Tab-separated table of C-alpha atoms in Angstrom:
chain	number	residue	atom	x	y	z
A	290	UNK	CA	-72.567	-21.851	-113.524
A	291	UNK	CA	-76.165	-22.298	-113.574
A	292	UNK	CA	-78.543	-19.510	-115.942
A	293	UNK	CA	-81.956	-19.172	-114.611
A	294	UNK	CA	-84.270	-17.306	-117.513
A	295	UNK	CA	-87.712	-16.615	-116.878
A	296	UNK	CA	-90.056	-15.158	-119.170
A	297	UNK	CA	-91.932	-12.807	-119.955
A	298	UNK	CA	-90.253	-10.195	-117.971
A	299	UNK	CA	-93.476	-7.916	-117.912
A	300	UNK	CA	-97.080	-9.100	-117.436
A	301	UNK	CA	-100.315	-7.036	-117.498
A	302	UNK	CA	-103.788	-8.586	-116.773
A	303	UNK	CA	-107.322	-8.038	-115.896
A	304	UNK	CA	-108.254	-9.204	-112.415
A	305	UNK	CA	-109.867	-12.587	-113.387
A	306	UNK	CA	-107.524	-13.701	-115.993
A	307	UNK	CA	-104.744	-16.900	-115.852
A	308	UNK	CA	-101.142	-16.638	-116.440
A	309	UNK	CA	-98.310	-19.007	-117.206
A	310	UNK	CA	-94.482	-17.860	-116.046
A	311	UNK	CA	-91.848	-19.384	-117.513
A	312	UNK	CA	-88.624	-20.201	-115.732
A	313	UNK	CA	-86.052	-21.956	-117.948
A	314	UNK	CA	-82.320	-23.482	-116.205
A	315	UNK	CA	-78.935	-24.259	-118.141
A	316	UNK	CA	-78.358	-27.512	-116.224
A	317	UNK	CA	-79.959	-29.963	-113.957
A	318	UNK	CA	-80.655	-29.028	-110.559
A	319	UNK	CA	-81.682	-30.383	-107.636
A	320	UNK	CA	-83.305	-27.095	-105.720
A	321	UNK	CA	-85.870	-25.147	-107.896
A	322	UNK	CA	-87.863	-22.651	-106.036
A	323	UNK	CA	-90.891	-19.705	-106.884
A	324	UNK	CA	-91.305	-16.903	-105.281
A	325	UNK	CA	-93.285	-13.863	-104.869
A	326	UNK	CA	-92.006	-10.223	-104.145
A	327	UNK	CA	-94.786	-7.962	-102.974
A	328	UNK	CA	-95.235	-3.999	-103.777
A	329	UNK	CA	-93.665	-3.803	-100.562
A	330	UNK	CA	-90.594	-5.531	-101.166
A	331	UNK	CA	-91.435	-8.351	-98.897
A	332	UNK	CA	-90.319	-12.029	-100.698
A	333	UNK	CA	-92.629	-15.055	-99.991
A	334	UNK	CA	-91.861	-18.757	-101.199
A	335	UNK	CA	-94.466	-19.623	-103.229
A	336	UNK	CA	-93.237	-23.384	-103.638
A	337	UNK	CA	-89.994	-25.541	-103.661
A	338	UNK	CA	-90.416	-28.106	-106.529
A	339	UNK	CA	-87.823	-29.647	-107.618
A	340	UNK	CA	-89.592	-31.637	-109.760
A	341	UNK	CA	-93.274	-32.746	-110.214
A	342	UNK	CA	-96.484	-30.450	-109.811
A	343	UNK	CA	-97.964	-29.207	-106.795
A	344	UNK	CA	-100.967	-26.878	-105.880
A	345	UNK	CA	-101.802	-24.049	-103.189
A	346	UNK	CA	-105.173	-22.332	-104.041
A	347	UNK	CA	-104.752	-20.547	-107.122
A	348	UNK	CA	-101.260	-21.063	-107.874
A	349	UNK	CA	-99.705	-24.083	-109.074
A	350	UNK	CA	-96.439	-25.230	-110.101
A	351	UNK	CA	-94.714	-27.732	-112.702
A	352	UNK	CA	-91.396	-28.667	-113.177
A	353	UNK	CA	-89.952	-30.717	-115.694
A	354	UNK	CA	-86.422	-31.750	-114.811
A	355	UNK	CA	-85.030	-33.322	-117.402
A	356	UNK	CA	-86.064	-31.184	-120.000
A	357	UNK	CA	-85.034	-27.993	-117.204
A	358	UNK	CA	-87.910	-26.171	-116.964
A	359	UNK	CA	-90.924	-25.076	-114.422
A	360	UNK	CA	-93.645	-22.994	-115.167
A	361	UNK	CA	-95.987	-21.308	-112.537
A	362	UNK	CA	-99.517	-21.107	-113.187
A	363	UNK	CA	-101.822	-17.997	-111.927
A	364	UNK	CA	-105.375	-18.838	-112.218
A	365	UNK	CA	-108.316	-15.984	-111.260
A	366	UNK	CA	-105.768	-13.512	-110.653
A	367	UNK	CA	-106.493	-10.746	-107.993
A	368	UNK	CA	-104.638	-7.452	-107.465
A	369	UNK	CA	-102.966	-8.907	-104.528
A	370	UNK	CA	-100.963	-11.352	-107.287
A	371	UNK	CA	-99.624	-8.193	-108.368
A	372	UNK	CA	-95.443	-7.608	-107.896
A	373	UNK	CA	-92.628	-9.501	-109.238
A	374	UNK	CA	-92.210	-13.256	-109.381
A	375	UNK	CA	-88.837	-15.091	-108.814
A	376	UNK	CA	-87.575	-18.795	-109.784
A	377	UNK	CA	-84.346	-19.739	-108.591
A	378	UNK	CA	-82.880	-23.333	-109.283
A	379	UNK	CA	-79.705	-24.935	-108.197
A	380	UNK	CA	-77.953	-27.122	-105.887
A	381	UNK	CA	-76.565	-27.967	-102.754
A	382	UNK	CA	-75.341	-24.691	-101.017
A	383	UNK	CA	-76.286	-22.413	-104.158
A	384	UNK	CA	-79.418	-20.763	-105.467
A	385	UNK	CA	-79.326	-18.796	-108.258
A	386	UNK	CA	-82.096	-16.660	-109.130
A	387	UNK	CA	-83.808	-15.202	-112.814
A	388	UNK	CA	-84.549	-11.980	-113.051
A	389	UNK	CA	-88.471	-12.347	-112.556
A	390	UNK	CA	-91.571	-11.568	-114.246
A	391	UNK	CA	-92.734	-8.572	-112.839
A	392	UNK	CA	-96.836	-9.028	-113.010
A	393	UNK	CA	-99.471	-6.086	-112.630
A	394	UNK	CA	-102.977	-6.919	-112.444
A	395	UNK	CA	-105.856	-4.032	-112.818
A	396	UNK	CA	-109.445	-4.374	-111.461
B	289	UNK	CA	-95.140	-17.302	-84.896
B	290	UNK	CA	-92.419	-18.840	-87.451
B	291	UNK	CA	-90.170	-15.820	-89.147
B	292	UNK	CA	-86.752	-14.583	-89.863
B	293	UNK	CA	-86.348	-11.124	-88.699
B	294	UNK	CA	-83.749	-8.777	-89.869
B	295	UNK	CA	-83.015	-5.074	-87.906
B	296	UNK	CA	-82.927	-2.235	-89.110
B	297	UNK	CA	-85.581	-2.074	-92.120
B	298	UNK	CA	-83.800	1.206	-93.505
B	299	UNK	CA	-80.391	2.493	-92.320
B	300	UNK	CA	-78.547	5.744	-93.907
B	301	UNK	CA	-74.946	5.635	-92.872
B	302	UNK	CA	-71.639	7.370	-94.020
B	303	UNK	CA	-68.636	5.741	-95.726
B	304	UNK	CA	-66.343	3.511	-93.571
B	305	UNK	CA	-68.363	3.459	-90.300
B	306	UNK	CA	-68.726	-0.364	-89.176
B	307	UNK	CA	-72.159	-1.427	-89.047
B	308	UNK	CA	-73.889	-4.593	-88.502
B	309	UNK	CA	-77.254	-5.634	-89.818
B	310	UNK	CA	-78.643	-8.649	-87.216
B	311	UNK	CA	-80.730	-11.727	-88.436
B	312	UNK	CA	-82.630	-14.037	-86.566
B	313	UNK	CA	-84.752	-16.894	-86.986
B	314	UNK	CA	-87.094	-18.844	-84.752
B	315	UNK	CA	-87.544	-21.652	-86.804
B	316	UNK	CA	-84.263	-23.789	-85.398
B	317	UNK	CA	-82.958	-24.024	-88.948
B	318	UNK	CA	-79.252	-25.057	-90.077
B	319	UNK	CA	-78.886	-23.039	-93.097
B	320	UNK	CA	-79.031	-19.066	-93.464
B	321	UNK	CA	-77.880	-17.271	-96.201
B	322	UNK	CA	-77.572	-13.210	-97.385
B	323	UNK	CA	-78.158	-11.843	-100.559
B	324	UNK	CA	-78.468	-8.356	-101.665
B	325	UNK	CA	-81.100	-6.808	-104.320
B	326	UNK	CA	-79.790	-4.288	-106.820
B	327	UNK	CA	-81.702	-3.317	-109.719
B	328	UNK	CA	-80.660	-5.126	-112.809
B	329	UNK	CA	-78.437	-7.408	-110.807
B	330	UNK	CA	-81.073	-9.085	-109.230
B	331	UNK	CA	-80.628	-10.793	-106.544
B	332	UNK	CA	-76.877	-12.183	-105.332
B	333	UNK	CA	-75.956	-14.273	-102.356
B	334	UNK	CA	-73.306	-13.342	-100.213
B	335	UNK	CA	-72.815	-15.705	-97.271
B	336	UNK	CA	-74.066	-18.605	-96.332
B	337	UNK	CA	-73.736	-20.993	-93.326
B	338	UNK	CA	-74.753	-24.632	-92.929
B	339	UNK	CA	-74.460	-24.442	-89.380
B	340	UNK	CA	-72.753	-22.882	-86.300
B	341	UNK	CA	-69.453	-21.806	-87.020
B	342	UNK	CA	-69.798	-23.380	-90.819
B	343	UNK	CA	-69.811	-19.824	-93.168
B	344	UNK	CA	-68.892	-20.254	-96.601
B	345	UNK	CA	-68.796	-17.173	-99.282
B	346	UNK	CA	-71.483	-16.879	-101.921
B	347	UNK	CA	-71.084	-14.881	-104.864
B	348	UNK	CA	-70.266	-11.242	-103.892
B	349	UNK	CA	-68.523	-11.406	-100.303
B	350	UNK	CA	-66.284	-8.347	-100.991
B	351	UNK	CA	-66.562	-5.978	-98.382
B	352	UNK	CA	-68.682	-8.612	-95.838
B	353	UNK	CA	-68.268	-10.562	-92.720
B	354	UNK	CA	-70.322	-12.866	-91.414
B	355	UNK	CA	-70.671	-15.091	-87.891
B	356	UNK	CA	-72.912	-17.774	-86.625
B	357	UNK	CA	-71.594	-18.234	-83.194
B	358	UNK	CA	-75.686	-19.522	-82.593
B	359	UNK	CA	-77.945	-21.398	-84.317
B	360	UNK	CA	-80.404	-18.404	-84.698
B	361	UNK	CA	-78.574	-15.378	-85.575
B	362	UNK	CA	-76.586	-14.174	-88.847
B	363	UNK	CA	-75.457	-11.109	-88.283
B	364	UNK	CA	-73.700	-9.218	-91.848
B	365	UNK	CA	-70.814	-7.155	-90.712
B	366	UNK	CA	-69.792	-4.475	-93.321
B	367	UNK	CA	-66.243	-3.179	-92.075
B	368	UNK	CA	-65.710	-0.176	-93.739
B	369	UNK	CA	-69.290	0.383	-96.004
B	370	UNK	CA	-68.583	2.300	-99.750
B	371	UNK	CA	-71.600	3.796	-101.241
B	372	UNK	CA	-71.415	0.637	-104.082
B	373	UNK	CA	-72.926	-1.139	-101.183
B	374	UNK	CA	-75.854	0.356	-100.915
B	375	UNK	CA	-78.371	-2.077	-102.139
B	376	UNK	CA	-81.590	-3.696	-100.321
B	377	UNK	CA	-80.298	-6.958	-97.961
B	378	UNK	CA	-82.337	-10.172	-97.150
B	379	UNK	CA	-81.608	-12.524	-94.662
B	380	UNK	CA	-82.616	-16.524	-95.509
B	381	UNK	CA	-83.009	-19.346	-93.632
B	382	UNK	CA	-84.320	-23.461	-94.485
B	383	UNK	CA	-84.356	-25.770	-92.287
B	384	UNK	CA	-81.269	-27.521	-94.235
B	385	UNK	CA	-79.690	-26.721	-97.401
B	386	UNK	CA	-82.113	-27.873	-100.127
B	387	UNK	CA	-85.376	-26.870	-98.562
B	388	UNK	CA	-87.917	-24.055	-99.092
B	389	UNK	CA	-85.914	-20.771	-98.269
B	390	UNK	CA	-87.552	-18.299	-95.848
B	391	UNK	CA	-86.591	-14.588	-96.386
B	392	UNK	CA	-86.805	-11.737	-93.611
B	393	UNK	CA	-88.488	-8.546	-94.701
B	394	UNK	CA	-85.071	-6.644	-95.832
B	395	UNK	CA	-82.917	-4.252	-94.437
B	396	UNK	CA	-82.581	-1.106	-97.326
B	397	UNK	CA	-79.093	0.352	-96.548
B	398	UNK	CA	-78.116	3.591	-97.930
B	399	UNK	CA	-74.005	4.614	-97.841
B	400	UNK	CA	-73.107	7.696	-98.723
């Protein structure tokens, strides 16, 4: 089946900084999905790209399919970014997910 | 306003006492989907359906049941609980299959 590997697993930054994730996937998919889980355990999607680049405010998203990888971008990062970020890539009836970056940013 | 709801947040229950965690969503979407959270497992799907009375088993469907005699509701039946199911469950939904997935706010079941 499908490995999802994102990296790094930990992330520390001052409030202000920019971040890359990392998400890397074993074979080509046709689903590939970022999401956020907050300090309170509550998951948001983030974006569902399964290939090209979009944008929502500070965050942005790539994602190279044939070379089977998407990266998330952070820019100006604010406390509230803080918690663990998920990719998950796949196909029809099947998401599988990494094991996330888990991202704290200090003021 | 557009959500997936899941009841009870937190539920502490004993082994082999039936219990059912509900799931609804208001969005009118075809495909819901469980998973379960477990710390260094990550997170594992469990059912899924495309639609009503389509349910298909995920990756870890041991110990589960699931229904979708509506369009809204998911319920996850757990027959006869063992404490190796205690984990943190999260109710899905997209409008089909390969669409941006919607997650409820958890249930965190404890068996003991």
């Amino acid at each position: 089946g499908i490995q999802v590997e994102q990296s790094p697993p930990d992330l520390i930054l001052q409030e202000g900084a920019n971040s890359t994730l990392r998400c890397n996937f074993s074979d080509s998919v046709n689903n590939l999905q970022w999401f956020h889980q907050n300090p309170w355990g509550q998951l948001i999607n983030l974006f569902y790209i399964p290939s090209g680049t979009k944008q929502n405010g500070r965050l942005s998203a790539t994602t190279v399919a044939t070379e089977r990888y998407s990266l998330l971008y952070i820019s100006s990062s604010q406390t509230t970014d803080s918690g663990v970020y998920f990719c998950a890539a796949g196909g029809y009836n099947k998401l599988i997910f990494g094991a996330g970056t888990r991202l704290a940013v200090h003021p | 306003e557009a959500q997936v709801t899941q009841n009870p947040r937190y539920l502490i229950t004993v082994t082999g006492k039936k219990l059912t965690v509900t799931c609804s969503q208001n969005m009118n979407h075809e495909y819901m989907s469980w998973y379960r959270q477990d710390p260094g497992l990550g997170l594992r799907q469990i059912y899924y359906s495309m639609n009503v009375e389509v349910t298909d088993k995920g990756d870890v469907p041991e110990g589960y049941k699931v229904s979708r005699k509506e369009k809204r509701n998911f319920p996850l039946i757990l027959e006869s609980p063992s404490p190796n199911q205690t984990s943190l469950y999260f109710c899905a939904s997209s409008l089909v299959d390969n669409s941006p997935l919607h997650f409820g706010n958890g249930t965190r079941l404890t068996v003991t």
